[in-house]
Coordinates of C-alpha atoms and ligand atoms in Angstrom, one line a residue:
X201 CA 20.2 -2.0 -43.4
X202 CA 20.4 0.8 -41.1
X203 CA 17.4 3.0 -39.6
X204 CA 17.4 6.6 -39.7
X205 CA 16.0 6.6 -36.5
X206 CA 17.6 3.3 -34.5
X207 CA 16.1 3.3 -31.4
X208 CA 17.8 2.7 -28.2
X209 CA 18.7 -0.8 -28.3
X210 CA 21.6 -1.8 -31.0
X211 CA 20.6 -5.2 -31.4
X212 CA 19.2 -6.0 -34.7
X213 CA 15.3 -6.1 -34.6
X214 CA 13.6 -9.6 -35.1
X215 CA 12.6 -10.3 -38.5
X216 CA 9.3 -11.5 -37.4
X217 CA 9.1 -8.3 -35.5
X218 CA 9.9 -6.7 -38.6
X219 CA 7.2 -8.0 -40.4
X220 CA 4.4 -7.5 -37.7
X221 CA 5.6 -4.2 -37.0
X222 CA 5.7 -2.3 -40.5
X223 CA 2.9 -0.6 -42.0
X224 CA 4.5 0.3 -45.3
X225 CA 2.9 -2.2 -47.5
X226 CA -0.6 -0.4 -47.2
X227 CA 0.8 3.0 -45.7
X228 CA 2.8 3.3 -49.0
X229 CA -0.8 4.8 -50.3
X230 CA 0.2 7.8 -48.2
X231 CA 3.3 8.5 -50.7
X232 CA 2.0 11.5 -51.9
X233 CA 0.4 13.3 -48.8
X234 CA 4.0 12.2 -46.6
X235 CA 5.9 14.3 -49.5
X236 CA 3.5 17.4 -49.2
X237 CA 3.8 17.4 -45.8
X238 CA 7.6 17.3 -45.8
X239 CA 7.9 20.1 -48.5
X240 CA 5.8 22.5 -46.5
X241 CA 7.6 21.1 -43.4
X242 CA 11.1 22.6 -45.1
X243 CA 9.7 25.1 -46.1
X244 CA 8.3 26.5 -42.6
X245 CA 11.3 25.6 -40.4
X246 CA 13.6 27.7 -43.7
X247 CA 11.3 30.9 -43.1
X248 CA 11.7 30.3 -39.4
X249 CA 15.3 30.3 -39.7
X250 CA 15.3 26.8 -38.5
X251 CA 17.3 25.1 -41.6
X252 CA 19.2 27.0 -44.1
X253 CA 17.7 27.9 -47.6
X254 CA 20.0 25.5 -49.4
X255 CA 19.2 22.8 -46.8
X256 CA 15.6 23.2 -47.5
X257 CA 16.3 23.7 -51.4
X258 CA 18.1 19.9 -51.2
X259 CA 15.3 18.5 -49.2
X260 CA 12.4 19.6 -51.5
X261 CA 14.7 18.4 -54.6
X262 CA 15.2 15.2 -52.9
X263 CA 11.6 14.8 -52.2
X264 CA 10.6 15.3 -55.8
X265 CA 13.1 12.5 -56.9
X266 CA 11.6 10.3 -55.1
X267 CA 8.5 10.8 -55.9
X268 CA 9.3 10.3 -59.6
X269 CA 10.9 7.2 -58.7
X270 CA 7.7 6.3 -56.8
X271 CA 5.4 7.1 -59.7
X272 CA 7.6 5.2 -62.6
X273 CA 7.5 2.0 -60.1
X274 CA 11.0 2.3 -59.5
X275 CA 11.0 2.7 -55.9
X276 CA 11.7 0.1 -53.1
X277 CA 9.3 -0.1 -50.6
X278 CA 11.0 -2.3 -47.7
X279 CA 9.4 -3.1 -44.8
X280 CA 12.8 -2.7 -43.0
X281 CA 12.0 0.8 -43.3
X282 CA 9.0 0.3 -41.5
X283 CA 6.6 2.8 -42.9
X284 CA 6.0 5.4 -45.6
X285 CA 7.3 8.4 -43.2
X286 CA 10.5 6.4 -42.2
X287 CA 11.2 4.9 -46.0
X288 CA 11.0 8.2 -47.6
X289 CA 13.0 10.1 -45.1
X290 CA 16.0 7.0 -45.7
X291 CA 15.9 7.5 -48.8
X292 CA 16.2 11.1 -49.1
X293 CA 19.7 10.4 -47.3
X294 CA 20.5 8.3 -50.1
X295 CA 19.6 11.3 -52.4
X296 CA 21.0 14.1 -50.9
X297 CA 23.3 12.6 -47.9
X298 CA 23.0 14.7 -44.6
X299 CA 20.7 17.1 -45.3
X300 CA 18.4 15.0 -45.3
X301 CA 18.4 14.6 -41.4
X302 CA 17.2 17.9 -40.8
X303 CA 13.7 17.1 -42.0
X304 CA 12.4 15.6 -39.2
X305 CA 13.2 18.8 -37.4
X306 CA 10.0 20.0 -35.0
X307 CA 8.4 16.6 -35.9
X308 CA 7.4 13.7 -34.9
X309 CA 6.0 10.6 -36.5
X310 CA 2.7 11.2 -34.3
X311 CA 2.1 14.7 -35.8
X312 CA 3.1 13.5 -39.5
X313 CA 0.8 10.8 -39.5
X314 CA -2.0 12.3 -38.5
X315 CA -1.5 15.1 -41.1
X316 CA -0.7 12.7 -44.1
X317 CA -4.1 10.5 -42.8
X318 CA -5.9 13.4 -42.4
X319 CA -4.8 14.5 -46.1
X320 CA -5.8 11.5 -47.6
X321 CA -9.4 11.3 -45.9
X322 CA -9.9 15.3 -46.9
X323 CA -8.8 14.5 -50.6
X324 CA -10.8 11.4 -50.6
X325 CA -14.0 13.2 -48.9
X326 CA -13.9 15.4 -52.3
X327 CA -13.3 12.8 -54.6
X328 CA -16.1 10.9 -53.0
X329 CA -18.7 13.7 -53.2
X330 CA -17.8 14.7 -56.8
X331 CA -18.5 11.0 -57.7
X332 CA -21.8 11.2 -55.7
X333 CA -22.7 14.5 -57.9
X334 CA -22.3 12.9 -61.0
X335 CA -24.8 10.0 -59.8
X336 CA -27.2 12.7 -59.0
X337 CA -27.1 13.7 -62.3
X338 CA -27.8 10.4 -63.8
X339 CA -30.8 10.4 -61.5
X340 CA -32.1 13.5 -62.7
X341 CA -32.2 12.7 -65.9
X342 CA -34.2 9.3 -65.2
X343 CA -36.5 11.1 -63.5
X344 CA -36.9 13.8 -65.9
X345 CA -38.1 11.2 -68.2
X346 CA -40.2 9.2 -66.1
X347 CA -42.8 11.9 -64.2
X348 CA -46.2 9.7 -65.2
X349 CA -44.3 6.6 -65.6
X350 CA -46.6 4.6 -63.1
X351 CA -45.7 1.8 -60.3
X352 CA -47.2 0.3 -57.1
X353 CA -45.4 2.3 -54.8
X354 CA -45.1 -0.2 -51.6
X355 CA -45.0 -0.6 -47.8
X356 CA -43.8 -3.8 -46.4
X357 CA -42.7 -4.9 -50.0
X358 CA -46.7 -4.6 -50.4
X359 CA -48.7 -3.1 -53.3
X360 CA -49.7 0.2 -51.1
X361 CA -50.8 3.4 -53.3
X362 CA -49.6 4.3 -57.2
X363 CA -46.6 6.9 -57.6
X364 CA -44.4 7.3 -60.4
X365 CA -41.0 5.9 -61.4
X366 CA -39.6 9.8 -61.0
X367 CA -41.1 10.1 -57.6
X368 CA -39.4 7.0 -56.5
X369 CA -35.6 8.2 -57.8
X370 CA -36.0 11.4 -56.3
X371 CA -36.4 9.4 -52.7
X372 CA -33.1 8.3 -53.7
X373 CA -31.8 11.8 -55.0
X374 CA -33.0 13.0 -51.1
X375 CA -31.0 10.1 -49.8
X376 CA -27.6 10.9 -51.8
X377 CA -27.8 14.4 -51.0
X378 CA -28.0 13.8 -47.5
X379 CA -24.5 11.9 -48.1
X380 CA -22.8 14.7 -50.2
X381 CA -23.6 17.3 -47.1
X382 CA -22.5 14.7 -44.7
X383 CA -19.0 14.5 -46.6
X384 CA -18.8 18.0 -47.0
X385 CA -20.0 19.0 -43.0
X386 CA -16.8 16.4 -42.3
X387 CA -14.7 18.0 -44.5
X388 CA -15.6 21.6 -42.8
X389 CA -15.0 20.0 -39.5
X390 CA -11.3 18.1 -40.0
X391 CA -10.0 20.3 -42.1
X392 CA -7.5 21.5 -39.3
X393 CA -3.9 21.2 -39.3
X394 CA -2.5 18.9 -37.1
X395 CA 1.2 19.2 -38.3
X396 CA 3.8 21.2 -35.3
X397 CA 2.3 19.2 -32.6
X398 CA 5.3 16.7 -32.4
X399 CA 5.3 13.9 -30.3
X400 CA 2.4 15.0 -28.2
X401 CA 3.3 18.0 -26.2
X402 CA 4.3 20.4 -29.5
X403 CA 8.1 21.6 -29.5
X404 CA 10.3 23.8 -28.5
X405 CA 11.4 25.2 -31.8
X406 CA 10.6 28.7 -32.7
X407 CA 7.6 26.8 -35.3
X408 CA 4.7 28.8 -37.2
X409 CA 2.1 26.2 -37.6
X410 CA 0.0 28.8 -38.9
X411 CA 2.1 28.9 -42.2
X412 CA 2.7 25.3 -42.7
X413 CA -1.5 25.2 -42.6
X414 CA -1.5 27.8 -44.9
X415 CA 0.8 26.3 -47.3
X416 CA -1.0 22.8 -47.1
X417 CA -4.5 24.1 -47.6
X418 CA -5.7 23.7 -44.4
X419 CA -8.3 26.3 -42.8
X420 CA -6.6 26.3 -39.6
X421 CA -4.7 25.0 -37.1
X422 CA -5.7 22.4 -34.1
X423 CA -6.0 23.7 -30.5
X424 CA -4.3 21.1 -28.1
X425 CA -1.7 18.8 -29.7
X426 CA -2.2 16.3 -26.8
X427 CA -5.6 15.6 -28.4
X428 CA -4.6 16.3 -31.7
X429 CA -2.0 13.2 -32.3
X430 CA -4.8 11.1 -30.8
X431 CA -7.5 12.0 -32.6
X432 CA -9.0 9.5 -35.6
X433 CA -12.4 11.1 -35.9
X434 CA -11.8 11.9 -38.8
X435 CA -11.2 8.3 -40.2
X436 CA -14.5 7.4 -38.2
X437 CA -16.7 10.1 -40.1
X438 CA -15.6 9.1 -43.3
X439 CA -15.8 5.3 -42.6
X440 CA -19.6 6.1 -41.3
X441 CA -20.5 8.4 -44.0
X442 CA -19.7 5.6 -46.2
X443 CA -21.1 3.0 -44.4
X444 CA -24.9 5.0 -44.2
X445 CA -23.8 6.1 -48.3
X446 CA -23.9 2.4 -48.8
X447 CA -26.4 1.7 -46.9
X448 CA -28.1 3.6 -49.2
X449 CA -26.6 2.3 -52.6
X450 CA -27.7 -1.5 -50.7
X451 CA -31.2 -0.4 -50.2
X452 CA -31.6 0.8 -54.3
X453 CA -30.0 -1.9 -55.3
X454 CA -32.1 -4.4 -53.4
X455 CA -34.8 -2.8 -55.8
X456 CA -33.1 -3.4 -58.9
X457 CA -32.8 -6.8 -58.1
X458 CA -36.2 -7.3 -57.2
X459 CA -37.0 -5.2 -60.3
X460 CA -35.1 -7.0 -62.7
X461 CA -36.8 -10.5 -61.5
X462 CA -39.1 -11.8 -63.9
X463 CA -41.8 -11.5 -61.0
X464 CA -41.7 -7.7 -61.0
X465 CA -39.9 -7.0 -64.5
X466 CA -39.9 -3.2 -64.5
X467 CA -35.9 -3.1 -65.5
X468 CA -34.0 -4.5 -67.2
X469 CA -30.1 -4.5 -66.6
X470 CA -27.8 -4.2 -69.9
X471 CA -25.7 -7.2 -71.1
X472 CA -23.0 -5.0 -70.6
X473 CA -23.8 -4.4 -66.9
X474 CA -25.1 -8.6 -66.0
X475 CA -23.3 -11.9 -66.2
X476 CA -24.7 -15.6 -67.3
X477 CA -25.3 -18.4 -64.9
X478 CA -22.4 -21.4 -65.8
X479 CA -25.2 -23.6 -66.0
X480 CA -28.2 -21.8 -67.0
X481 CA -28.6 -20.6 -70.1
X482 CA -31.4 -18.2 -70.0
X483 CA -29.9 -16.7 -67.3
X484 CA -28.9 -13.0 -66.7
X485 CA -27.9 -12.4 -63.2
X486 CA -28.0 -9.1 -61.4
X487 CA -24.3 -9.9 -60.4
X488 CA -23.7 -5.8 -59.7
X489 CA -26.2 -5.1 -57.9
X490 CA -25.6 -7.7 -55.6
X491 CA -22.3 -6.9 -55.1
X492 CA -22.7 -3.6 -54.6
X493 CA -25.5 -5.0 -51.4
X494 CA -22.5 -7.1 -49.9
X495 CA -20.3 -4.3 -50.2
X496 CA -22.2 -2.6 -47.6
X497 CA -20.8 -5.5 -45.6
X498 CA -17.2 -4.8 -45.9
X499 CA -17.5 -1.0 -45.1
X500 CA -19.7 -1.3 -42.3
X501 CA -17.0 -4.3 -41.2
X502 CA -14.9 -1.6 -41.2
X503 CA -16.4 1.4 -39.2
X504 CA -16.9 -1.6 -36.3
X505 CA -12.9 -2.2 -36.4
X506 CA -11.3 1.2 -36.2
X507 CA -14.3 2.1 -33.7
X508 CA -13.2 -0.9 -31.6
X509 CA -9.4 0.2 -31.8
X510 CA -9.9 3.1 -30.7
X511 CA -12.4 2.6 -27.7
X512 CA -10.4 2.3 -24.4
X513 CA -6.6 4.0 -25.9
X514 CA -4.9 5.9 -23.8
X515 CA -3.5 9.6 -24.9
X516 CA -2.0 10.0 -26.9
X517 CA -0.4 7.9 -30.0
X518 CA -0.5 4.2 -28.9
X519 CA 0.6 2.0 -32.2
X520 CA -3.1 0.4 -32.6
X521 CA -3.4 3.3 -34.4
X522 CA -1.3 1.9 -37.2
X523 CA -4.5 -0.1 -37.7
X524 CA -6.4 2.7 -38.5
X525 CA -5.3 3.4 -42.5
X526 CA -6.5 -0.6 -44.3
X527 CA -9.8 -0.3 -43.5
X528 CA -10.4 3.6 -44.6
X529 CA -8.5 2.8 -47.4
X530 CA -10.8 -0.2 -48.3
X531 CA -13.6 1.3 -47.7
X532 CA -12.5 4.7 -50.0
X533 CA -11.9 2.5 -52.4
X534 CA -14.9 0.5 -52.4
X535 CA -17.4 3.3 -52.3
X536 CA -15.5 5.4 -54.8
X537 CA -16.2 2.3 -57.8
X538 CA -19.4 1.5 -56.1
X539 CA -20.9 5.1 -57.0
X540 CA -19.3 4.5 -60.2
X541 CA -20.4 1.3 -61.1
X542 CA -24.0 2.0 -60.2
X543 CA -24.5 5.1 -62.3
X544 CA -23.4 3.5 -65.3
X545 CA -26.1 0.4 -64.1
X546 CA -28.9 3.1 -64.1
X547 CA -27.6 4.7 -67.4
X548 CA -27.7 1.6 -69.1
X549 CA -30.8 0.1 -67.4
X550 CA -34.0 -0.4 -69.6
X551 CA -37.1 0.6 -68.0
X552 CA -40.1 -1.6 -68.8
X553 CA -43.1 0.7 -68.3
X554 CA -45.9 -1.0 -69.6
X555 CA -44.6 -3.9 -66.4
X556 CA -44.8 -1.1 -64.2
X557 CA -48.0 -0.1 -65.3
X558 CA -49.5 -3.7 -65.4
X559 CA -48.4 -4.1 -61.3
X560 CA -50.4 -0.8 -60.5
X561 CA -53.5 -2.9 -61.7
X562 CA -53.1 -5.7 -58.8
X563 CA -53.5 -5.1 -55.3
X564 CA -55.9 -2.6 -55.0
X565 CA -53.3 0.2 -55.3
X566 CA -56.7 2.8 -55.2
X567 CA -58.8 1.5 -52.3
X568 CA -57.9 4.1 -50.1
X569 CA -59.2 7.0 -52.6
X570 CA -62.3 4.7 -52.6
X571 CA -62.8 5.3 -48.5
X572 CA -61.6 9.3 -49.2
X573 CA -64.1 9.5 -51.9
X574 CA -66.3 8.0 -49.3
X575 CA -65.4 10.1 -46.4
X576 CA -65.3 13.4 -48.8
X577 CA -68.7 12.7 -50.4
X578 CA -71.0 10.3 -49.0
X579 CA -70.9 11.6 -45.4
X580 CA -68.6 8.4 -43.8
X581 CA -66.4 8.5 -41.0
X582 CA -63.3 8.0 -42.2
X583 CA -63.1 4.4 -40.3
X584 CA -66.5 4.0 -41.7
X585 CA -65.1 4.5 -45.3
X586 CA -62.3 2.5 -44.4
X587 CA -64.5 -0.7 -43.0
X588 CA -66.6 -0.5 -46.0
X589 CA -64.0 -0.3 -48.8
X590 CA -62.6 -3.6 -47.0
X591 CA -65.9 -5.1 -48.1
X592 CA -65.4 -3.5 -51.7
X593 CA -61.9 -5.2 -52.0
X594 CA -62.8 -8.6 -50.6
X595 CA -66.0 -8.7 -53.4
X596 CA -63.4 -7.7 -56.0
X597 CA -60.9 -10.5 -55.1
X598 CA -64.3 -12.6 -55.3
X599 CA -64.9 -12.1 -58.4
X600 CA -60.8 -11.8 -59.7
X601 CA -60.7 -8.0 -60.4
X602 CA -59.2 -5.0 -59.1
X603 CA -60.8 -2.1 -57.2
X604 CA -59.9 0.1 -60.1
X605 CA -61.8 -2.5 -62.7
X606 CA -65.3 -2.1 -61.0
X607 CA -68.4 -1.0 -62.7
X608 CA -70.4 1.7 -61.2
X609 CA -73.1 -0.9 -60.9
X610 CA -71.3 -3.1 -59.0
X611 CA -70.0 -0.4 -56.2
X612 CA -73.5 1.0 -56.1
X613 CA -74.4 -2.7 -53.9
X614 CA -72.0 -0.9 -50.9
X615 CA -73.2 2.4 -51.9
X616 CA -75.5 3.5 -53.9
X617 CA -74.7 7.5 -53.8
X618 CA -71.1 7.2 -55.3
X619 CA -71.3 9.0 -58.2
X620 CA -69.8 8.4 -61.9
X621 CA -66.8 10.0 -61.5
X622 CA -65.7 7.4 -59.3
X623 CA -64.6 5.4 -62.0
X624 CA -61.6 7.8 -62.7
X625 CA -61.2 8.3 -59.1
X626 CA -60.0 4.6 -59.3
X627 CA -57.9 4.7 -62.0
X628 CA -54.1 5.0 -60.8
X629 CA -53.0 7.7 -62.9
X630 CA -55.9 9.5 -61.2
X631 CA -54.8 8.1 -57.6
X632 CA -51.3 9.4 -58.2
X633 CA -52.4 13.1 -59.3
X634 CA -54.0 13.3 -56.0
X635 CA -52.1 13.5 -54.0
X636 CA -50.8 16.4 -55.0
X637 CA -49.5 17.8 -51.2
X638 CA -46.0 19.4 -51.0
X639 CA -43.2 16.3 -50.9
X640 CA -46.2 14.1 -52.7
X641 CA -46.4 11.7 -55.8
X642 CA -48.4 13.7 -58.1
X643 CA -46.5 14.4 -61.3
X644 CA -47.1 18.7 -60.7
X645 CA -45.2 17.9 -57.1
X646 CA -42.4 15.6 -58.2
X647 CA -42.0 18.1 -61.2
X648 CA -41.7 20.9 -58.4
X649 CA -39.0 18.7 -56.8
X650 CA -37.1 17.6 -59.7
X651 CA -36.9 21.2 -60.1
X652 CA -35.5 21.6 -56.9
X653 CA -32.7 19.1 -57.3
X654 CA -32.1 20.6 -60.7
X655 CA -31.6 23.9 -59.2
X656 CA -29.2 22.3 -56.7
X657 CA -27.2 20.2 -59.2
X658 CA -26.7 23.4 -61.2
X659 CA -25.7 25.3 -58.1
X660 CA -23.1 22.8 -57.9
X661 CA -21.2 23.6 -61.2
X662 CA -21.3 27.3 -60.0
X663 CA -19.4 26.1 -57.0
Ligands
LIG845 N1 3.3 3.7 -39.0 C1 2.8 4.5 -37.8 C2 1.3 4.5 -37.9 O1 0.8 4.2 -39.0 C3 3.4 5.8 -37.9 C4 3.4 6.5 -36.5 C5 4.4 5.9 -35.7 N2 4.6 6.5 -34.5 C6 5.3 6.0 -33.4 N3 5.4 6.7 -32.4 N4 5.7 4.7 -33.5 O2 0.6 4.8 -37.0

């Protein structure tokens, strides 16, 4: 097999070497961006006079052979060939014979890599953040459901104070949102040509980068091409806007799991969305979610590695680069079925709220309205208020009942000037609906937010 480009030395390469060296078996991924890039290539150095029209017309048919022949599974991807850029550009000579060397005019590997990459991560930045918008609208329409739906809302996995099941997807709704702006402040940021910078210093052709940008999509062109063939930040900001996206799809899926236990039983996952133990029968294991909490493993795994490659390289292209595409590609793909696979979990999931309701009657969920109600009405310091609803709650585990279960007879031993209406002060629908500050849990402020992520989800389809 000959190279297009043999190196220096005419001694055959090692096949081990070979083998160690290529990058086209996961680099083949970058099929589509390589042929792109080459078309506009042709098509800048034709308008700069650089190739002849019929030269570039040759090239671009050549290019769209091949990727028919990719797409129909016909093509041969051969690691003699080293990578994607170096396989495609071969077999273009086989296509169209010697035309086909004047592609790699005014380019170098360097500069073609880092566009194609760069391609790939801007394409998958969208794809990602269209995926994350349709999982904000399978959260709105949970909440919209679930605005008095009732549950102990916790701290330190502890019954804390009541809140509603809407209240609680909206955190998450905050959370995901925060992701899509990430992906799209990254995609602002990186969408800059890198293509014309050649090897490292740029060329000496008469190039128009500006055009090639142009015809590629790109908003503009990068400033230094020293800096430009060794920059992978891209890659990194994708990798960690994945990795704190799944930390986020961990965190909620943590909570279905618990949820779905029979200890909490607020959810229930569908058949269609659980597996069976091999031994157990009664058993219906949260197998997604799980999977979808050591996922996070693999993509933070990943933002570690290409961080650690590149710490320490010298300008510009070094080859530990090559190591940069498996684990961006990994963790694309993981976090594009991840998003996928947990909105059709929550669309299929069967909330259980007379559970949810059951929990908000353990734990005491209203004792602090007891030592406001204290503090507002009885003239107590708040610490006061606090000390002496302490007492309330250890007489009610006494005597096996919850704060909100206690007759006004029985408060009126701590205090005898709490009035009657403390009785619905204690109930948690009551606890919930006060606290009604902007951001809070009371069903008139999460309506006022779900509102506001309605707003922005319908912004969206504007867009
Ligand atoms: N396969 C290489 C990579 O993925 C392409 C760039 C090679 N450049 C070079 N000067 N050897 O990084």
């Amino acid at each position: 097999m000959i190279k297009v480009a043999s190196g220096k030395s005419t001694t055959p390469k090692a096949k081990l070497l070979d083998e160690f060296n290529a990058s086209i078996l996961f680099d083949k991924e970058l099929y589509m961006q390589d042929i792109e890039g080459s078309i506009a290539h042709v098509k800048m150095l034709e308008k700069q006079k650089i190739i002849s029209l019929e030269a570039k017309e040759k090239i671009i048919y050549g290019l769209h052979v091949i990727q028919s022949e990719i797409e129909n599974g016909e093509y041969i991807f051969d690691i003699a060939d080293e990578d994607i850029h170096m396989s495609i550009e071969r077999r273009l000579s086989d296509i169209i014979g010697d035309d086909a060397k004047r592609v790699h005019t005014a380019r170098s590997r360097n500069d073609q890599v880092a566009l194609d990459f760069r391609m790939y991560v801007l394409k998958s930045n969208n794809e990602i953040i269209k995926l994350l918008v349709d999982l904000q609208r399978v959260l709105i329409a949970i909440a919209s459901k679930h605005t008095k739906t009732l549950l102990p809302g916790m701290t330190h996995l502890q019954h804390a104070q009541p809140i509603n099941f809407a209240y609680h997807m909206l955190a998450y709704l905050c959370m995901f949102k925060r992701d899509i702006e990430r992906f799209e402040d990254s995609h602002k940021r990186n969408n800059i040509s890198p293509i014309g910078c050649a090897a490292l210093a740029g060329s000496p052709y008469p190039t128009n980068r500006e055009y090639e940008a142009e015809l590629l999509g790109f908003d503009s062109v990068s400033v230094n091409c020293l800096d430009t063939v060794s920059d992978r930040d891209f890659a990194l900001e994708i990798l960690f806007n994945i990795s704190t996206m799944m930390m986020h799809v961990s965190r909620f899926c943590e909570e279905i799991v618990l949820w779905s236990s029979s200890e909490f039983g607020f959810v229930e996952l569908s058949d269609e969305y659980s597996t069976s133990s091999s031994i157990m029968p009664q058993k219906k294991n949260p197998d997604v979610p799980e999977l979808l909490r050591g996922k996070t493993g693999r993509v933070n795994g990943n933002l570690i590695a290409l961080l650690t490659v590149l710490k320490g390289l010298p300008l510009a292209y070094n080859k530990d680069m090559q190591e940069d595409k498996e684990g961006v590609f990994d963790s694309v793909k993981t976090a594009k079925i991840s998003i996928k696979i947990l909105a059709e979990v929550l669309k299929s999931m069967k909330i259980n709220k007379e559970n949810m309701l059951k929990a908000t009657k353990k734990g005491h969920l209203s004792a602090t309205d007891l030592a406001d109600y204290l503090t507002l009405n009885c003239e107590y310091t708040f610490r006061d208020a606090y000390r002496l609803t302490g007492e309330v709650v250890s007489y009610a585990e006494e005597i096996n009942k919850d704060i909100s279960e206690l007759t006004l007879k029985e408060l009126h031993k701590f205090e005898p000037s709490i009035k009657e209406s403390i009785i619905n002060t204690l109930q948690p629908q009551f606890s919930m609906n006060a606290r009604n500050s902007q951001g809070g849990t009371s069903t008139c402020s999460t309506l006022t937010q779900l509102k506001y992520f309605e707003r922005w989800i319908s912004k969206r389809l504007v867009d």
